[in-house]
Coordinates of C-alpha atoms and ligand atoms in Angstrom, one line a residue:
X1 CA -29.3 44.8 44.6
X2 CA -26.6 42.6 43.0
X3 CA -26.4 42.5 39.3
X4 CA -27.0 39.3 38.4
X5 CA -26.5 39.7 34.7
X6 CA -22.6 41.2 34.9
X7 CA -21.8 38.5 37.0
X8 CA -23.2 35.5 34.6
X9 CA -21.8 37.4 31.7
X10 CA -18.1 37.4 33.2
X11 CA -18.2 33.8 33.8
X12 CA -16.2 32.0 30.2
X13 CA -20.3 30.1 29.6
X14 CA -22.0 33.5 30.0
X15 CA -19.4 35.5 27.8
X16 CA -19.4 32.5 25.2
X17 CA -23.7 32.5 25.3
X18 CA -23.7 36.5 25.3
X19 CA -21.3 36.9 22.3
X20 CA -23.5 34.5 20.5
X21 CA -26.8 36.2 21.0
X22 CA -25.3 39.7 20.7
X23 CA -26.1 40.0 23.7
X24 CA -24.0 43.3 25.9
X25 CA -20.9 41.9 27.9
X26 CA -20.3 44.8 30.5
X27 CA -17.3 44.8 32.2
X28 CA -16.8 45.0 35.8
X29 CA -15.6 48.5 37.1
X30 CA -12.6 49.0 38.5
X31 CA -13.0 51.1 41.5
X32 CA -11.1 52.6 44.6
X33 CA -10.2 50.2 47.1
X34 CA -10.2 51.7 50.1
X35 CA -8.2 55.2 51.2
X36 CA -5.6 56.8 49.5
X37 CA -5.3 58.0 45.2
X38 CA -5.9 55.1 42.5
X39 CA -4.2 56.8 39.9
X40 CA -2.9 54.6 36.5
X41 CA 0.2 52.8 37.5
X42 CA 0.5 51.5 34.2
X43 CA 1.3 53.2 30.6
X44 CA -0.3 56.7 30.1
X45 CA 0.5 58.5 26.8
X46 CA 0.4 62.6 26.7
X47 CA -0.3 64.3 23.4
X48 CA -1.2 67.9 22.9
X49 CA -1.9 70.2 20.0
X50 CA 0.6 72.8 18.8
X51 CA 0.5 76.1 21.7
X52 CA -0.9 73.5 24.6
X53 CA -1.5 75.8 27.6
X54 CA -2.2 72.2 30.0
X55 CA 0.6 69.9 29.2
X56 CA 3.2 71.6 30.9
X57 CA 1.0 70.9 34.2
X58 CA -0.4 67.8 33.1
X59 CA 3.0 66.4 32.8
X60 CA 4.4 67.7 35.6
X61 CA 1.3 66.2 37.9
X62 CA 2.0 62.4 35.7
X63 CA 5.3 62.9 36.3
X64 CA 4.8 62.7 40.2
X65 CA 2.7 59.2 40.3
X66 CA 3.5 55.8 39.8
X67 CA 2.5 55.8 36.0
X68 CA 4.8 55.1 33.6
X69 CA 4.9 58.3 31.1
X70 CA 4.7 58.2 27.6
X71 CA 4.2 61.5 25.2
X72 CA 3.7 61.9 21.7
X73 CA 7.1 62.6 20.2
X74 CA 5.6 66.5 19.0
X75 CA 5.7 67.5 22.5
X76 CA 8.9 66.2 23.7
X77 CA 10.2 70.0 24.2
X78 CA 6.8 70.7 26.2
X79 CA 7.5 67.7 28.3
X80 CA 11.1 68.4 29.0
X81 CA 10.3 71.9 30.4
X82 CA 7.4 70.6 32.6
X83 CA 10.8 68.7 33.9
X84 CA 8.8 65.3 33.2
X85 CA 11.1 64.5 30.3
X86 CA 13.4 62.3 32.5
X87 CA 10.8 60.6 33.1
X88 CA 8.7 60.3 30.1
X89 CA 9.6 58.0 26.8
X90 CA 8.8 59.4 23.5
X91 CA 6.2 57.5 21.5
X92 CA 6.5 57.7 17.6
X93 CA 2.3 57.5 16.0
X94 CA 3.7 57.1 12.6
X95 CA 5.0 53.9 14.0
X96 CA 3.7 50.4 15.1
X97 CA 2.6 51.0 18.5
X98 CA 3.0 47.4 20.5
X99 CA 2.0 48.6 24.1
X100 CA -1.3 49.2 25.4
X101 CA -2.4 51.9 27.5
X102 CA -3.8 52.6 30.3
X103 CA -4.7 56.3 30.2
X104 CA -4.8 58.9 26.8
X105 CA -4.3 62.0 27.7
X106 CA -5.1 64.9 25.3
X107 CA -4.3 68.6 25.6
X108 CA -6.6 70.5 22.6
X109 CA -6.1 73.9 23.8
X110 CA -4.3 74.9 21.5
X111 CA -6.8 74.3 19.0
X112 CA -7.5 77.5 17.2
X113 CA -9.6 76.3 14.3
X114 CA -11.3 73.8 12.3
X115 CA -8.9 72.5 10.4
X116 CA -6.9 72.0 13.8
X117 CA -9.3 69.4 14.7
X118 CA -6.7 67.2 12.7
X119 CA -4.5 66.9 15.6
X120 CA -7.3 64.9 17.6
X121 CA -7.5 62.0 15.0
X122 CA -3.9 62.2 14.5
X123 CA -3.4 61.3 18.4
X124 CA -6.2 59.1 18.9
X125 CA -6.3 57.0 15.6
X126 CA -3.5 54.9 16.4
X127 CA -3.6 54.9 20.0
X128 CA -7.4 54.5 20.8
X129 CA -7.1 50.5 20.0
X130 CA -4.2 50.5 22.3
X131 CA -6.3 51.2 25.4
X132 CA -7.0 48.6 27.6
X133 CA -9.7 47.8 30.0
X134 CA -10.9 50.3 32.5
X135 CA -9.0 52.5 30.8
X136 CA -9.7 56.7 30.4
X137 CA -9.4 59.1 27.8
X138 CA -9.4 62.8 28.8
X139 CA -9.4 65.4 27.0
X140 CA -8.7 69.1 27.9
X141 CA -10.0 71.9 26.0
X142 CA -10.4 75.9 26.3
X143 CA -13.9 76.9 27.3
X144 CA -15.7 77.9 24.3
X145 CA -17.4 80.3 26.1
X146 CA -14.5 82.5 26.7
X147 CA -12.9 82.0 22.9
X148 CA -13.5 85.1 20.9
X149 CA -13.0 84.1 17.5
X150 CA -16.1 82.1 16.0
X151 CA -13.7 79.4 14.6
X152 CA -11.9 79.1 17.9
X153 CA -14.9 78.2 19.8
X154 CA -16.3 76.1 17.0
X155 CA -13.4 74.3 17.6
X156 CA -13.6 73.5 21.0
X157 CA -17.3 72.8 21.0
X158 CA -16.3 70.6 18.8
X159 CA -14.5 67.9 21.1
X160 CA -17.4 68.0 23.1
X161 CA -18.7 65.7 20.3
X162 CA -15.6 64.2 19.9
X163 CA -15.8 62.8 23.6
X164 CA -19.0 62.1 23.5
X165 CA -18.4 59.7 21.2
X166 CA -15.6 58.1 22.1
X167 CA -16.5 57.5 25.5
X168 CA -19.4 55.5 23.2
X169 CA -16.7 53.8 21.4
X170 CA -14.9 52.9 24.1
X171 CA -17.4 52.1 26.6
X172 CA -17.7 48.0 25.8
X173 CA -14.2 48.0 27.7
X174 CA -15.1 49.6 30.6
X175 CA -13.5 52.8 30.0
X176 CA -14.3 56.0 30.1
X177 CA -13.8 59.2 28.4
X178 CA -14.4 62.9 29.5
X179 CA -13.2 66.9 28.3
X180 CA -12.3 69.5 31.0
X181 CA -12.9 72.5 29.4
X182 CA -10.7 75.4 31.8
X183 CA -10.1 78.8 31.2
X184 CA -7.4 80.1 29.5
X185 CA -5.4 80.8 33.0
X186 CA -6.9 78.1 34.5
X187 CA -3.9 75.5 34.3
X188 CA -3.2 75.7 37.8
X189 CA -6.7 74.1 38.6
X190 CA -6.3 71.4 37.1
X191 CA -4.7 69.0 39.2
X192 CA -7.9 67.4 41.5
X193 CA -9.8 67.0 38.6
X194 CA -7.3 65.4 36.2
X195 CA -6.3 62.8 38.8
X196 CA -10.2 62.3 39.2
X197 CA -10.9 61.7 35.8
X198 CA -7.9 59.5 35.3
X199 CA -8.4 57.4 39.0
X200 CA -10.8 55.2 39.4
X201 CA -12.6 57.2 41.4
X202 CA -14.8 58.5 37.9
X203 CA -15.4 54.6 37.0
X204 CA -18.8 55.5 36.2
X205 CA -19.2 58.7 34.8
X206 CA -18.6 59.1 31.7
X207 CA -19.1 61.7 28.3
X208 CA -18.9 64.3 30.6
X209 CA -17.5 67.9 30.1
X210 CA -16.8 69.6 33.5
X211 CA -15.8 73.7 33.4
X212 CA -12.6 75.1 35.3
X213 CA -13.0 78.5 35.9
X214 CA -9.9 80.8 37.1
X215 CA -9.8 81.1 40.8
X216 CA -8.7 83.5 43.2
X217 CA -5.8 80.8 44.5
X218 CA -4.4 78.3 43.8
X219 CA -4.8 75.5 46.8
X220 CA -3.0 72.3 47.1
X221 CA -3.5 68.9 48.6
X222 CA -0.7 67.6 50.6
X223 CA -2.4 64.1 51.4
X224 CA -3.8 63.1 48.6
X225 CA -5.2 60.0 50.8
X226 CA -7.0 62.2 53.5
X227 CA -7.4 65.2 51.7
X228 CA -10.6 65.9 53.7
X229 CA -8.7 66.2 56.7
X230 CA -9.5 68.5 59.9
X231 CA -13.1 69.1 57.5
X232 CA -16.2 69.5 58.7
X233 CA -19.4 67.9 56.3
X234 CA -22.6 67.8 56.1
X235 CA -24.8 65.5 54.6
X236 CA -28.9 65.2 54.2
X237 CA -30.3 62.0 53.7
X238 CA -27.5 60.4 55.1
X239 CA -29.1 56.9 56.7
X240 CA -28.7 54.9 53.8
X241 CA -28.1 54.6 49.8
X242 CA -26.2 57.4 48.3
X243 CA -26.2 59.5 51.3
X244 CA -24.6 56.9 53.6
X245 CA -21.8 55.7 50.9
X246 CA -21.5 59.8 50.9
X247 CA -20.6 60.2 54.9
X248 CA -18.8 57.2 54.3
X249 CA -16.5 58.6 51.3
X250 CA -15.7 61.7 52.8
X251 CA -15.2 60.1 56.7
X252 CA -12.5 58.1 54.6
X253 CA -11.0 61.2 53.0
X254 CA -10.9 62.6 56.3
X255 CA -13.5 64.8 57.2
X256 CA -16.1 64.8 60.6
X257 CA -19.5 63.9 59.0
X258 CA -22.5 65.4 60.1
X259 CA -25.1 62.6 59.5
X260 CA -28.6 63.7 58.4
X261 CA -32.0 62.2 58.4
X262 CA -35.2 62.5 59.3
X263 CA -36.2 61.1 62.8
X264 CA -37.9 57.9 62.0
X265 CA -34.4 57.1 60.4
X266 CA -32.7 57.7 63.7
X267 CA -31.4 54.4 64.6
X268 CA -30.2 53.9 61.0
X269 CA -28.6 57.1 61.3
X270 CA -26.5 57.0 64.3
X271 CA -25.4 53.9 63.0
X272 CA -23.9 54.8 60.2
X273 CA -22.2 58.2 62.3
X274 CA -21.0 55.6 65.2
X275 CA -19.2 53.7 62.5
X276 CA -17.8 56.8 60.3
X277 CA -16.6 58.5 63.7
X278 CA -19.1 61.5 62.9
X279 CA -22.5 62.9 64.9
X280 CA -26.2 61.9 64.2
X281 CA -28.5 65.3 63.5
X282 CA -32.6 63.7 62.7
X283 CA -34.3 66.4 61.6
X284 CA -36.9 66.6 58.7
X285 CA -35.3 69.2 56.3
X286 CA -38.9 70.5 54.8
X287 CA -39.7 71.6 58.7
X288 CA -40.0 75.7 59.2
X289 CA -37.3 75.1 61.5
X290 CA -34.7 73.2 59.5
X291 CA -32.5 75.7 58.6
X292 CA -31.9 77.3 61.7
X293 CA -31.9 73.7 63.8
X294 CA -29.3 72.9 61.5
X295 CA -27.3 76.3 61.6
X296 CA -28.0 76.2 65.4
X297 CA -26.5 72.7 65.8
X298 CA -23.3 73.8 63.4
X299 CA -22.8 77.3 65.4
X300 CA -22.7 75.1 68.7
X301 CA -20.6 72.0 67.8
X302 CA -18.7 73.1 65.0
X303 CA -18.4 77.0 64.5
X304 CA -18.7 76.3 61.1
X305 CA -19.1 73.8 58.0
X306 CA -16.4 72.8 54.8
X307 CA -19.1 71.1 53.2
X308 CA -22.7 70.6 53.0
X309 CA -24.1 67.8 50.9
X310 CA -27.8 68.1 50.0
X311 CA -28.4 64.5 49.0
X312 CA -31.7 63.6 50.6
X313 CA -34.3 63.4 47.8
X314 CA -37.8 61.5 47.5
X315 CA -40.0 60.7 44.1
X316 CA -43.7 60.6 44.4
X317 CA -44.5 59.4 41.0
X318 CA -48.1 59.9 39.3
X319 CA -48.7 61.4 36.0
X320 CA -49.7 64.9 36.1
X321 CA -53.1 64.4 35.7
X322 CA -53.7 61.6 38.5
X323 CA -51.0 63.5 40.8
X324 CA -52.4 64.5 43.9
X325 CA -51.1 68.1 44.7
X326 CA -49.0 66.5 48.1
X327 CA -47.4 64.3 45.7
X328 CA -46.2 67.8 44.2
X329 CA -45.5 70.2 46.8
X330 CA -43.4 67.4 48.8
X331 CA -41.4 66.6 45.7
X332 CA -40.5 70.4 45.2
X333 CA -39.9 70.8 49.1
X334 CA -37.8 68.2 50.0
X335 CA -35.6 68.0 46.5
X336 CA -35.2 71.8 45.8
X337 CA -37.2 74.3 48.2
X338 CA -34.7 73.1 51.6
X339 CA -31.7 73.2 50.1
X340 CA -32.0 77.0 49.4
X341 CA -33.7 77.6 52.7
X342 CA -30.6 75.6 54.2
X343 CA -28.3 77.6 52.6
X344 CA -29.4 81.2 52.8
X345 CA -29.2 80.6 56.4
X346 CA -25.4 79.4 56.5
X347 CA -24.3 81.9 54.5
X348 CA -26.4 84.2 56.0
X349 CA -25.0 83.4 59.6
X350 CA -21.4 82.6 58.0
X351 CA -21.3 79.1 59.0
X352 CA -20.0 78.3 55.3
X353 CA -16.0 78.4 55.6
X354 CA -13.3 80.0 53.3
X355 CA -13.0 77.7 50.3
X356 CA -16.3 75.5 51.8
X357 CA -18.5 73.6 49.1
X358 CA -21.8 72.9 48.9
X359 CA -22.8 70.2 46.4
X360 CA -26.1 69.5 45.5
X361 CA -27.6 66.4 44.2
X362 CA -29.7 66.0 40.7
X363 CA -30.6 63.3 38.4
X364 CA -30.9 62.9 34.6
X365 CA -34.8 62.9 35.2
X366 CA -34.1 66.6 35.6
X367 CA -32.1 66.7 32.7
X368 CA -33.8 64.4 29.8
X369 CA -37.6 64.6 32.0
X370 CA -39.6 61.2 32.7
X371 CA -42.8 60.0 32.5
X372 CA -45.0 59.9 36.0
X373 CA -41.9 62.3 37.3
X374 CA -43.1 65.8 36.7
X375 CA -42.7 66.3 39.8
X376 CA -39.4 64.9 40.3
X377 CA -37.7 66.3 37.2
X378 CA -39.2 69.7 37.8
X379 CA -37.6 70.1 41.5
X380 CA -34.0 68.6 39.7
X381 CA -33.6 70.5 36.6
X382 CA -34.6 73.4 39.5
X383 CA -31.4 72.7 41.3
X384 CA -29.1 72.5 38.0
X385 CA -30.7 75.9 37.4
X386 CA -29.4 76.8 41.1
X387 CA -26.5 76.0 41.0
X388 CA -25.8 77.9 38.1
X389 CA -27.3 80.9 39.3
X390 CA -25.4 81.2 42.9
X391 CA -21.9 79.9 41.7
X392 CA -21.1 82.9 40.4
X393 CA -22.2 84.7 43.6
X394 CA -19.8 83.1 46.0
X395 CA -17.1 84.5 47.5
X396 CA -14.2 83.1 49.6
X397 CA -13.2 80.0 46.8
X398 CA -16.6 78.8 48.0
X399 CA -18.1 76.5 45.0
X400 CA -21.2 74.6 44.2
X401 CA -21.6 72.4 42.1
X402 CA -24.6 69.4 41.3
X403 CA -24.2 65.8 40.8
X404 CA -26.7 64.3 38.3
X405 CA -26.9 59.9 39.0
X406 CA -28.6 57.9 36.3
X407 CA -29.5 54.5 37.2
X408 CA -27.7 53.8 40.6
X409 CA -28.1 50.3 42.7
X410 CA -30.0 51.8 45.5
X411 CA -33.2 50.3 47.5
X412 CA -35.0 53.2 45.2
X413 CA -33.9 51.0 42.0
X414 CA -34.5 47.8 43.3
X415 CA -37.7 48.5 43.8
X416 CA -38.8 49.2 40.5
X417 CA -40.4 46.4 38.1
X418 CA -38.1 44.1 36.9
X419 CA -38.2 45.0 33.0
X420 CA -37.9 49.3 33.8
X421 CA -34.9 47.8 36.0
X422 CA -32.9 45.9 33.3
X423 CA -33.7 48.8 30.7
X424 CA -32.1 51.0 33.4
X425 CA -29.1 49.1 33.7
X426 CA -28.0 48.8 30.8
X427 CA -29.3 52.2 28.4
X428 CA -25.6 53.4 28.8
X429 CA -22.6 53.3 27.6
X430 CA -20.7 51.1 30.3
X431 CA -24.2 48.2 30.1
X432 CA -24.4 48.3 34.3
X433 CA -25.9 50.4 36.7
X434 CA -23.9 52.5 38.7
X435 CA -23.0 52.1 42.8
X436 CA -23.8 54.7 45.4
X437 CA -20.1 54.9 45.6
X438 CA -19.7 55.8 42.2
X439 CA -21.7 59.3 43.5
X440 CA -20.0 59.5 46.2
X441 CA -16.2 59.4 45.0
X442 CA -17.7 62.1 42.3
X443 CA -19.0 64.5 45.3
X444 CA -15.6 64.2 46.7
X445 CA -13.6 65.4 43.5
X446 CA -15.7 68.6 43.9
X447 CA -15.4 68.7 48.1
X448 CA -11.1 68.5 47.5
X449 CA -9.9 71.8 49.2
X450 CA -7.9 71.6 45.4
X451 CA -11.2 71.8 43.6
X452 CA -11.9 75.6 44.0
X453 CA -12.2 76.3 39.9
X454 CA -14.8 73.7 39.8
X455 CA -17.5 76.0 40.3
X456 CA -21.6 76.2 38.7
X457 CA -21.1 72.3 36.8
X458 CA -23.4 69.8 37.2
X459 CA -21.7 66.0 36.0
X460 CA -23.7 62.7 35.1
X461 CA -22.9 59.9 37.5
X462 CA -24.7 57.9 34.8
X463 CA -22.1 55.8 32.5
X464 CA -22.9 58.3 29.2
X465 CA -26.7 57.1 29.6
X466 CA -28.6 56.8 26.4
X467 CA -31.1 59.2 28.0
X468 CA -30.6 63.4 28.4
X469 CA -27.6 64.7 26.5
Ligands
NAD501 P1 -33.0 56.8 49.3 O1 -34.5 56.9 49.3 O2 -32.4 55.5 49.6 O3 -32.4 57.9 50.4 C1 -32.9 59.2 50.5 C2 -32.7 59.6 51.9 O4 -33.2 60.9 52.1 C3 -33.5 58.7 52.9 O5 -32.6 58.3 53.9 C4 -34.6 59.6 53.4 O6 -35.0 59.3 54.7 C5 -33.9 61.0 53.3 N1 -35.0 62.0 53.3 C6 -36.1 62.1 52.6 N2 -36.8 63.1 52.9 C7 -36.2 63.8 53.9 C8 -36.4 64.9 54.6 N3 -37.6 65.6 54.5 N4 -35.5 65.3 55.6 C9 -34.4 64.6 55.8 N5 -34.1 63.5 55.1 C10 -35.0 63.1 54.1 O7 -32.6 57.4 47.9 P2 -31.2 57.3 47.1 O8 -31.4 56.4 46.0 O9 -30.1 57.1 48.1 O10 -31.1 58.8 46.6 C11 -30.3 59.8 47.1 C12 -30.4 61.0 46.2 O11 -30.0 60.7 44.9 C13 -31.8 61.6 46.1 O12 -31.7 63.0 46.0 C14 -32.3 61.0 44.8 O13 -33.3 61.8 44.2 C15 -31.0 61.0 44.0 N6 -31.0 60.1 42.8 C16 -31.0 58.8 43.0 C17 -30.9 57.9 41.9 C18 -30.9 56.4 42.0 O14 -30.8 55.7 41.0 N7 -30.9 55.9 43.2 C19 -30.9 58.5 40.6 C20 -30.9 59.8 40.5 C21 -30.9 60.7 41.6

């Protein structure tokens, strides 16, 4: 369903009329057109706190696209030894700054304590004006987690906060802002999630803190427009909505999707696998059967799976007390119960591939709870709670990790009433709803064979909703 409201709004009338009643002016997202990376080609500006353990990679990665680099003049010597100094112009932040920017690029981890938390305002303060539309901050931190000392780990909790609100501050211009926090060696596993953040890929999530974990190796992309190539996917629910803008995202990054729905979908189905170049599977995941039909028909065709997308997901709202108990167990089967039965019998079989993903799919219901969604929120927050729990038991540079969608223009959303809609749409920081694309593009940051510390997060596809934390 088209937003009627951003469209008015953008017209010189509608911006004049909403201005005078106070009224939100969201801006239209900038978003990937079509194949290939849509990283900043415009000015980005690097900055990093004394001891930086990501700049040196940061820069390097910057160094390689069509931005134009800028760095704070205190880590000119960083920047020359990440060999990006030909290419990057030093930027005084004592001065008058007269270009804008389109990216802000912050490297905290070599924050050790409280009083080090100067560094961020000395960065941002006279830059963050300077960032234009669609424009993203990112900010890259040391997990807290893994920091010993007390004031070390207050510290980087602490830009948590700091993100959090800026991406608020920020959010009237369509930008976005969002912390990687990596482990201390975990430099090297930066690179697919630093060009997501920073692409227009993320256009709609935002506030978000995403962990990278130290991995056994280091892989690399060399297509970043097909990185998906010679893959094999997966993906439940897959007829229409998010599922069918999934097949489509990762059929354009260059994987062979296998299309999933149930049977009365079927027609709907095959044709969105005709027109992706993939293979329609109907099969009702919640049957006895499911797992092994679906490990049968990978075995045959496929020998195996990169990725498995469990996407498909029904609501059966009621408040607890007028819920009938099918309202519940369906819920709970079809949103959490076959996506472990699924995948206890790929790995059990080994159908799951070195370095495969499986990414499950959440929602903030889960996260913040709803009303007349006991149901719903119980089986989401379930699969948050999963994905934690078997991350750390894969083996092979296999990850999984959960997408959580706020309020996404889907048939779902349109059908709601028109007042729960509207409140929807604009509770966030970006004043808009989100597209099923914006899901998909997230889904395949974490499927990118250069993904493989991204392991156990779960990331709002929600533009920093008001709602959940
Ligand atoms: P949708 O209803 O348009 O699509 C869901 C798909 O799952 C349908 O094609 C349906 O046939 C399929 N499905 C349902 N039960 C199945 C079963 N037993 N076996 C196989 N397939 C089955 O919904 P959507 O809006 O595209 O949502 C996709 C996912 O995103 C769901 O998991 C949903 O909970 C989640 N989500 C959506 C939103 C949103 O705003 N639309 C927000 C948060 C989370």
């Amino acid at each position: 369903m088209s937003d009627l409201y951003l469209k008015f709004v953008n017209t010189p009338f509608g911006k004049t009329a909403a201005q005078s009643l106070g009224l939100p002016s969201p801006v239209p997202l900038r978003r990937q057109d079509g194949p290939g990376e849509s990283l900043p080609t415009g000015d980005v500006l690097l900055g990093a706190a004394n001891g930086g353990k990501a700049v040196k990679e940061v820069g390097s990665l910057l160094a390689g696209t069509d931005a134009s680099l800028h760095h704070a003049d205190s880590v000119e010597t960083l920047v020359d030894s990440a060999g990006a100094g030909q290419q990057s112009r030093p930027v005084d932040l004592t001065a008058e700054i007269s270009q804008s920017f389109e990216a802000l690029v912050f490297d905290a981890t070599g924050i050790k304590d409280t009083r080090e938390l100067r560094a961020l305002y000395d960065f941002f303060h006279p830059t963050i004006r300077k960032l234009g539309r669609n424009g993203r901050v990112l900010v890259i931190g040391l997990d807290p987690g893994n920091c010993r000392k007390p004031a070390q780990a207050a510290s980087q909790r602490a830009l948590e906060g700091f993100v959090r609100s800026v991406a608020k501050e920020i959010g009237k211009k369509g930008a976005t802002a969002n912390l990687i926090w990596m482990a201390s060696t975990a430099a090297r596993q930066l690179d697919s999630t630093v060009r997501f953040f920073l692409s227009s890929r993320s256009a709609y999530v935002s506030g978000q803190c995403v962990r990278i974990g130290k991995s056994a190796g280091t892989v690399t992309v060399d297509n970043q427009a097909r990185p998906l190539d010679g893959k094999v996917a997966l993906v439940t629910g897959a007829s229409r909505g998010i599922g069918e803008s999934i097949a489509e995202v990762l059929a354009r990054d260059g994987a062979t999707v296998i299309a999933l729905d149930i049977p009365a979908a079927k027609e709907d189905l095959e044709k969105v696998a005709k027109r992706i170049g993939g293979e329609a599977l109907a099969c009702d995941i919640t049957d006895d059967k499911a797992p092994k039909t679906i490990a049968d028909f990978v075995e045959k065709g496929y020998d195996g799976l990169d990725m498995i997308i469990h996407n498909a997901g029904i609501t059966r709202d009621k408040t607890l007390g007028n819920m009938p108990e099918h309202f519940w167990d369906m819920a709970i089967a079809v949103n959490l119960t076959a996506e472990e039965l699924i995948n206890d019998a790929l790995l059990e079989r080994e159908l799951l591939r070195e370095n495969s993903r499986i990414v499950c799919v959440s929602s903030i219901s889960g996260i913040a709870g709803n009303f007349g969604q006991t149901n719903y929120a119980t089986s989401k927050c379930g699969v948050i709670g999963y994905v934690e729990a078997l991350a750390p038991q894969l083996k092979n540079g296999m990850t999984i990790n959960a997408v959580a969608p706020g309020f996404i223009e889907t048939q779902m959303t349109a059908a709601m009433p028109l007042t729960i809609r509207e409140a929807g749409r604009r509770m966030n920081s970006l004043s808009q709803g989100g597209l099923p694309v914006d899901v998909a593009e997230t889904i395949a940051w974490y499927c990118s064979p250069a993904s493989t510390g991204v392991n156990g997060n779960t990331v709002r596809v929600c533009g920093q909703s008001l709602i959940g934390r």
